[in-house]
XYZ file of N, CA and C in Angstrom:
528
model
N -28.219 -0.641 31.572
C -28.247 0.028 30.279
C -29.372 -0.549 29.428
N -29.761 0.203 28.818
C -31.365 -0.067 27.816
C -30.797 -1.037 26.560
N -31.266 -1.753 26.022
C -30.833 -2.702 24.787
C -31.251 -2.357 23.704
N -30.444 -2.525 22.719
C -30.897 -2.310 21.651
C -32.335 -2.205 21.033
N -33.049 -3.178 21.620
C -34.276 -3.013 20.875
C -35.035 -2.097 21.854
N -34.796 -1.723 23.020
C -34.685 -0.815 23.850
C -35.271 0.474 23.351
N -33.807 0.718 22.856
C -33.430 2.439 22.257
C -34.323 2.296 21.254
N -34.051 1.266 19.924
C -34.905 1.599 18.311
C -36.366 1.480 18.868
N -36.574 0.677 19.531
C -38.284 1.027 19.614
C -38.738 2.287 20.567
N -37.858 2.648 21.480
C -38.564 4.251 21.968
C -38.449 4.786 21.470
N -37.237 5.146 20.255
C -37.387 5.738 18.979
C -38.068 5.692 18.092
N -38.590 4.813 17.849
C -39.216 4.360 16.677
C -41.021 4.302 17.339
N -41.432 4.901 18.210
C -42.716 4.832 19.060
C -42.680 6.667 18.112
N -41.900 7.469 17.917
C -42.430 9.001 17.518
C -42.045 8.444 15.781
N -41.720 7.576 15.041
C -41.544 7.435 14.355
C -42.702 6.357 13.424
N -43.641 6.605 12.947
C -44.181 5.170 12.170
C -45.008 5.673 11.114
N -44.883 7.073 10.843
C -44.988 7.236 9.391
C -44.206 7.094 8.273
N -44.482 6.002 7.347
C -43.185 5.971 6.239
C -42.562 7.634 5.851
N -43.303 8.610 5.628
C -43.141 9.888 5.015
C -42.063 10.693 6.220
N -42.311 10.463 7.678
C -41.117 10.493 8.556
C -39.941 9.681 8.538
N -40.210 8.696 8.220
C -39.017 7.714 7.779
C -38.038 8.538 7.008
N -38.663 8.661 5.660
C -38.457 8.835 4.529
C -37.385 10.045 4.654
N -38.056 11.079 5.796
C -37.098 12.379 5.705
C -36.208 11.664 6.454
N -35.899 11.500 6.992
C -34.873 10.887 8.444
C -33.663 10.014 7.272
N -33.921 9.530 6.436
C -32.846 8.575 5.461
C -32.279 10.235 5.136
N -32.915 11.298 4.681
C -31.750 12.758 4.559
C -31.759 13.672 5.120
N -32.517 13.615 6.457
C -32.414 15.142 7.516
C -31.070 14.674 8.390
N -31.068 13.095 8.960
C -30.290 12.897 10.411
C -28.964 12.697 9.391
N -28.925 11.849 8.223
C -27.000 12.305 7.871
C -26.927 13.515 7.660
N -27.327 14.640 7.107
C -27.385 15.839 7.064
C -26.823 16.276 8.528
N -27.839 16.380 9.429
C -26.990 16.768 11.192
C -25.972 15.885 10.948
N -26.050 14.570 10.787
C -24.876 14.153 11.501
C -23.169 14.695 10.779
N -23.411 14.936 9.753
C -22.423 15.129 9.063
C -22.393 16.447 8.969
N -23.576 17.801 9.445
C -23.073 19.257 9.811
C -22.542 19.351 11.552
N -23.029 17.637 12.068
C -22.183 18.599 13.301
C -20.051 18.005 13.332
N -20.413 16.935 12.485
C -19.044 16.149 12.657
C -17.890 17.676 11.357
N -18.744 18.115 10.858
C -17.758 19.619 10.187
C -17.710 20.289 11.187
N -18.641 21.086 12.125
C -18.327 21.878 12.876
C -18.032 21.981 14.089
N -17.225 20.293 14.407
C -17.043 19.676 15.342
C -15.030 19.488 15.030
N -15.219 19.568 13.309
C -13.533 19.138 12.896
C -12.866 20.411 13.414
N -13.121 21.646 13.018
C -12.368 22.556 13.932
C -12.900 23.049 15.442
N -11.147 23.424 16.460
C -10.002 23.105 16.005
C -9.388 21.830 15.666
N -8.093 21.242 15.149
C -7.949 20.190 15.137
C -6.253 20.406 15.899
N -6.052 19.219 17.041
C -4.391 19.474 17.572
C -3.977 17.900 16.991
N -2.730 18.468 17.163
C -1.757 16.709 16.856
C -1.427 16.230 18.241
N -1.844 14.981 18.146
C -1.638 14.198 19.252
C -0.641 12.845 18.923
N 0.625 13.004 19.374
C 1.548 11.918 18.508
C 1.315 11.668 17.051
N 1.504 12.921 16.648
C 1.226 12.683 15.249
C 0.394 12.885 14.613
N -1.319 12.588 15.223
C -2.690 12.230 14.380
C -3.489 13.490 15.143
N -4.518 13.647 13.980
C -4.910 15.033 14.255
C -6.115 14.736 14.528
N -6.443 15.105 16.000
C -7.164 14.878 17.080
C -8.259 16.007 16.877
N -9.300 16.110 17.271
C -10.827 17.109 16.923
C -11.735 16.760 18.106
N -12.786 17.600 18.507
C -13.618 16.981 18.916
C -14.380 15.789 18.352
N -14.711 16.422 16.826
C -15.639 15.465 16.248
C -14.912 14.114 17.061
N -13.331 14.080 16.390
C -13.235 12.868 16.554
C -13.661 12.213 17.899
N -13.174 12.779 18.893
C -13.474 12.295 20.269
C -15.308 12.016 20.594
N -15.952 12.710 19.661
C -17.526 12.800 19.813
C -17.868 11.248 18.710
N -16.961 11.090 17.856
C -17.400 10.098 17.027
C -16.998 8.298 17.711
N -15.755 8.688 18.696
C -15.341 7.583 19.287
C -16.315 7.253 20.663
N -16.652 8.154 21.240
C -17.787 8.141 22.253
C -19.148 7.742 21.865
N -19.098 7.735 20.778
C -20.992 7.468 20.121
C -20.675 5.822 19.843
N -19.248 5.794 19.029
C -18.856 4.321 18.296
C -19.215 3.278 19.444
N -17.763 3.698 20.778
C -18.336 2.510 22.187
C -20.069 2.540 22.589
N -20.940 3.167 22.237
C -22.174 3.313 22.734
C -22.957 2.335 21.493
N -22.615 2.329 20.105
C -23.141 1.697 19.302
C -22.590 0.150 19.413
N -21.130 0.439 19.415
C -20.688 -0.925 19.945
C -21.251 -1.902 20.766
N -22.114 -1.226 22.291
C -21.956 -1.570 23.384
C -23.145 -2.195 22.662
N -24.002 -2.080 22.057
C -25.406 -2.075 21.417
C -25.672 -3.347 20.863
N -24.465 -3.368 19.391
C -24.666 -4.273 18.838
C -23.509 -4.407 18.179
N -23.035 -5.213 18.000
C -21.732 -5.129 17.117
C -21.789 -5.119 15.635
N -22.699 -5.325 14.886
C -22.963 -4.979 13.211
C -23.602 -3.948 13.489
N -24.215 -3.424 14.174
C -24.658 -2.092 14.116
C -23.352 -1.091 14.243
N -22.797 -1.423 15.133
C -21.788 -0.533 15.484
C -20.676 -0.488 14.396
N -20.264 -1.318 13.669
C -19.532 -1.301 12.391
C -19.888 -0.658 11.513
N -21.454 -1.008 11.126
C -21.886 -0.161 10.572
C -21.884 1.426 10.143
N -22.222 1.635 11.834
C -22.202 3.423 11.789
C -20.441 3.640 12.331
N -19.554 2.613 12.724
C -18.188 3.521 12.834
C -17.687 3.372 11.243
N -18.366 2.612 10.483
C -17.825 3.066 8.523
C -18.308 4.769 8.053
N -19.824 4.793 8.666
C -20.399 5.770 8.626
C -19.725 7.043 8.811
N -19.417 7.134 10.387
C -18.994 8.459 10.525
C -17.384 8.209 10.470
N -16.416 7.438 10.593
C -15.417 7.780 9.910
C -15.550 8.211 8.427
N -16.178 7.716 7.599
C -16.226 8.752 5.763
C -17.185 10.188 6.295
N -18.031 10.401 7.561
C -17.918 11.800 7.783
C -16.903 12.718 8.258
N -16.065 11.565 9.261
C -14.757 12.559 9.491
C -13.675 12.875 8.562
N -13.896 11.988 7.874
C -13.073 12.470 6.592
C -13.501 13.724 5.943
N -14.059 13.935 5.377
C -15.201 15.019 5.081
C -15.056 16.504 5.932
N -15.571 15.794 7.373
C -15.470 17.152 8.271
C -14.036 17.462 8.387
N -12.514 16.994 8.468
C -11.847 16.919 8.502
C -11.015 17.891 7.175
N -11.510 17.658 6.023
C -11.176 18.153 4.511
C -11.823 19.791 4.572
N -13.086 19.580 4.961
C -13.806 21.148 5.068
C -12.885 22.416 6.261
N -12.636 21.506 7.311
C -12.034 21.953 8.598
C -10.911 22.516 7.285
N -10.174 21.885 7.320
C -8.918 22.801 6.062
C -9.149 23.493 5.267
N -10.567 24.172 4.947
C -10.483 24.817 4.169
C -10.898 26.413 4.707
N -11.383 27.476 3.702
C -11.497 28.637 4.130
C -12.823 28.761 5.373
N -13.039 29.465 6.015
C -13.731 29.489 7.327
C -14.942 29.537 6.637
N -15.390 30.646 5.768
C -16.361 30.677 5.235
C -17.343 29.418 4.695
N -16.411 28.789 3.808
C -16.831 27.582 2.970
C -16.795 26.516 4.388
N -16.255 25.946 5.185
C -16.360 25.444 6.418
C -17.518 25.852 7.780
N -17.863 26.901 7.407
C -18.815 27.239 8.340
C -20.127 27.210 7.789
N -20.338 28.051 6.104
C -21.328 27.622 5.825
C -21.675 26.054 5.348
N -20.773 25.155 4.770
C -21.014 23.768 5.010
C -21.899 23.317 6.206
N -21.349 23.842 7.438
C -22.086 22.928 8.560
C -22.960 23.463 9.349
N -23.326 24.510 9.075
C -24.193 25.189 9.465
C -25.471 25.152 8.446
N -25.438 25.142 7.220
C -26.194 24.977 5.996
C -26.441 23.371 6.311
N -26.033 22.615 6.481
C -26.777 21.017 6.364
C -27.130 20.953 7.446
N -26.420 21.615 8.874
C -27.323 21.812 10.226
C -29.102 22.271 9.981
N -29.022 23.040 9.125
C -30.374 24.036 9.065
C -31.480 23.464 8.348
N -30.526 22.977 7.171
C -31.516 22.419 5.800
C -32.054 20.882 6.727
N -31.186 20.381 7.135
C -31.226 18.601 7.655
C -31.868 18.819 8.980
N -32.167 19.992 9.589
C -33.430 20.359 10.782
C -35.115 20.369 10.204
N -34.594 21.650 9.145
C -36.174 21.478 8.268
C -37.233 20.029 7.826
N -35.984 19.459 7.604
C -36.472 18.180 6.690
C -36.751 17.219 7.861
N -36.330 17.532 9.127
C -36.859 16.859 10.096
C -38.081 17.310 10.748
N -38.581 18.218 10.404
C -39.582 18.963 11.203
C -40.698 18.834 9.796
N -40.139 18.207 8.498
C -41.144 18.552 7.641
C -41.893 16.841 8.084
N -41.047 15.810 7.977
C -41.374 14.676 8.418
C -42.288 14.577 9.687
N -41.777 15.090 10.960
C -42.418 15.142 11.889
C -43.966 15.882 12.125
N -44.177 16.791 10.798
C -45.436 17.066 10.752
C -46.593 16.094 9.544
N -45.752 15.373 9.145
C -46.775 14.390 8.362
C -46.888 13.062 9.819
N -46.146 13.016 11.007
C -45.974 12.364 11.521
C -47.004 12.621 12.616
N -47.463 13.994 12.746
C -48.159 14.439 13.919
C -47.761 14.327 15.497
N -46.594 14.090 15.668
C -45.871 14.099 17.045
C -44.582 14.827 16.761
N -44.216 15.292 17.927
C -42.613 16.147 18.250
C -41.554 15.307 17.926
N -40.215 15.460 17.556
C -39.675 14.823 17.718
C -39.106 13.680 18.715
N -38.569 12.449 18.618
C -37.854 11.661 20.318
C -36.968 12.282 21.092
N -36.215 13.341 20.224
C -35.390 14.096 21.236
C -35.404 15.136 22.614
N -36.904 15.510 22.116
C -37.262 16.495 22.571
C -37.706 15.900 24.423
N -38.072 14.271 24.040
C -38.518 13.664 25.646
C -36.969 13.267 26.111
N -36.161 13.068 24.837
C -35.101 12.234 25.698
C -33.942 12.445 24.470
N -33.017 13.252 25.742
C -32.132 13.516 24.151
C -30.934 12.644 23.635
N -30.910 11.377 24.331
C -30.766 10.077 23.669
C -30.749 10.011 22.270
N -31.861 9.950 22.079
C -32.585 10.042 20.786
C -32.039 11.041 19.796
N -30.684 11.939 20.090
C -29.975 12.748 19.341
C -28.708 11.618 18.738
N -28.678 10.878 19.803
C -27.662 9.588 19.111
C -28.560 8.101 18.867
N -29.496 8.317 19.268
C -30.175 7.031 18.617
C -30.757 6.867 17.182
N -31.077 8.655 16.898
C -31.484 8.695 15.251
C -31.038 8.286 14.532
N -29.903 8.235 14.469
C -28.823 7.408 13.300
C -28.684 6.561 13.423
N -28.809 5.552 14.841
C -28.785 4.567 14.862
C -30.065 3.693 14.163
N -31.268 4.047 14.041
C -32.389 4.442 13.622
C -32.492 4.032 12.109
N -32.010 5.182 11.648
C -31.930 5.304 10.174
C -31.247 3.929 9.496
N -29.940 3.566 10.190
C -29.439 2.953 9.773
C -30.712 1.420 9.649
N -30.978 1.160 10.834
C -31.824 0.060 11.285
C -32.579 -0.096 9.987
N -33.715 0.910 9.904
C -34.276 1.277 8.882
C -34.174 1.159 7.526
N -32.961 1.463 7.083
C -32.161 1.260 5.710
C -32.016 -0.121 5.707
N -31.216 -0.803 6.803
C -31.357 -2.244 6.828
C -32.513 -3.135 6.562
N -33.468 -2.816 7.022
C -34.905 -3.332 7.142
C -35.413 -3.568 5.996
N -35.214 -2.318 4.851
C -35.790 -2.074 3.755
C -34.923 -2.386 2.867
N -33.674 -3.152 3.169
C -32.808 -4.258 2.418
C -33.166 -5.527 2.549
N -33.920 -5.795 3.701
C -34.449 -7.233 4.057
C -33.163 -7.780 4.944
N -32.508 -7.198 5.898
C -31.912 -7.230 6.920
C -32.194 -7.398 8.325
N -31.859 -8.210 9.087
C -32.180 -8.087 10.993
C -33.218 -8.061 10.913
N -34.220 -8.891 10.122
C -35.723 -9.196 10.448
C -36.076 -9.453 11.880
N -35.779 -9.771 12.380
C -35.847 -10.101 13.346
C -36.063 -9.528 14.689
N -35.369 -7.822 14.511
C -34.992 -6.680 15.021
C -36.132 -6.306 14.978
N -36.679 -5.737 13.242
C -37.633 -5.217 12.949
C -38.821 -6.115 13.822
N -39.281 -7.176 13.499
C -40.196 -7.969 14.205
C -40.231 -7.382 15.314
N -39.321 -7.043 16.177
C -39.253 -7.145 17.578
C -40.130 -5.876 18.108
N -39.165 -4.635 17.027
C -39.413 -3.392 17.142
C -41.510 -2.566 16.837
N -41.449 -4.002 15.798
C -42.981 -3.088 15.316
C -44.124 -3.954 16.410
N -43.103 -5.135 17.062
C -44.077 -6.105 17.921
C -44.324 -4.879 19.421
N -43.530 -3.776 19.592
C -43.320 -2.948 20.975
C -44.170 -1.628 20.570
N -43.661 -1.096 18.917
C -43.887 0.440 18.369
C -45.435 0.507 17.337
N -45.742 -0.942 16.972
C -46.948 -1.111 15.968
C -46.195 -0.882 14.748
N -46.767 -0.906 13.836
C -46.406 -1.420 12.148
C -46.051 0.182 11.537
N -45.187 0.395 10.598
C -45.160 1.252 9.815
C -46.129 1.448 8.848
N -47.052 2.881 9.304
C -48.365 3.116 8.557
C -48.390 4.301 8.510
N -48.619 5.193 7.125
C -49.253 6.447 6.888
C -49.963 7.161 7.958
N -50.041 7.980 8.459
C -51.029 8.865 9.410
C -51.594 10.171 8.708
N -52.977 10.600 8.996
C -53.530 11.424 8.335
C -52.824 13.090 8.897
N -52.025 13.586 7.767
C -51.232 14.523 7.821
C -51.844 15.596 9.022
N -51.172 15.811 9.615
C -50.971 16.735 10.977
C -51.842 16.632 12.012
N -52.481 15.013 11.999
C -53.367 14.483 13.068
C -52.288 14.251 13.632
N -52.212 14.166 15.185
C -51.274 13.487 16.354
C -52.146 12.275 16.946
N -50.863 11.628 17.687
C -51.723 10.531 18.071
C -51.450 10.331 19.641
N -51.760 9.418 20.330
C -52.262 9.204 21.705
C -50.609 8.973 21.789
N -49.504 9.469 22.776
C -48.699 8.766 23.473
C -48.243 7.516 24.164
């Protein structure tokens, strides 16, 4: 299995424009939190507790973040449990208001990834490896950390594999 600094730096190799950064802190909770709504319905009771995909999709990502790092993984299982809460509350409500919820931050939180990725001049990481559909958040989070002055150390590691976070001249691409 690939290691942590693994995953954030092949991620972070389509990532090193701050202005891609920048969207990614509100395009990837956006997905992540339109697919964990349209993931809450249906919901069944399972001894009681009301079981979803999301949920089963949020416990499968958690052991993978876990397996990763363990403050990382706390991290994002605080994360998307206050999304399942959320997706969970919408799921109860009228179909309409539940569908356009997660379909509307699906759409809007795509744009804002594609607006980033063109100040970025490369495709998205998902597109080589769709990993990188669960590593984004892992990502972001890293990121947010970083720019708290957190897991220096991480970061070091990451810009020592991906090169430094630097501006790129808008819709130039760069060498792979």
């Amino acid at each position: 299995m690939k290691t942590l600094i693994d995953h954030l730096s092949g991620y972070a190799d389509y990532h090193r424009d701050p202005r891609n950064i920048q969207t990614h802190f509100v395009g990837v909770p956006m997905i992540m939190l339109a697919v964990t709504v349209l993931l809450s319905r249906p919901t069944w009771l399972l001894g009681g507790l009301p079981v979803s995909l999301a949920l089963l999709a949020a416990l499968a990502v958690c052991v993978f973040y876990f397996l990763l790092d363990a403050r990382y993984g706390v991290a994002m299982a605080l994360v998307l449990a206050a999304m399942l809460a959320v997706g969970q509350w919408l799921a109860g409500q009228s179909t309409a208001l539940w569908l356009g919820a997660g379909l509307g931050l699906f759409l809007v939180g795509w744009v804002i990834q594609f607006v980033g990725h063109y100040y970025e001049g490369r495709k998205p990481a998902f597109v080589d490896d769709l990993a990188g559909l669960i590593v984004g958040p892992l990502f972001v989070a890293a990121e947010l950390g970083f720019a708290m002055g957190l897991r220096r150390e991480v970061q070091a590691t990451i810009e020592a594999r991906s090169g430094p976070v630097r501006p790129h001249p808008r819709g130039q691409g760069r060498a792979a």
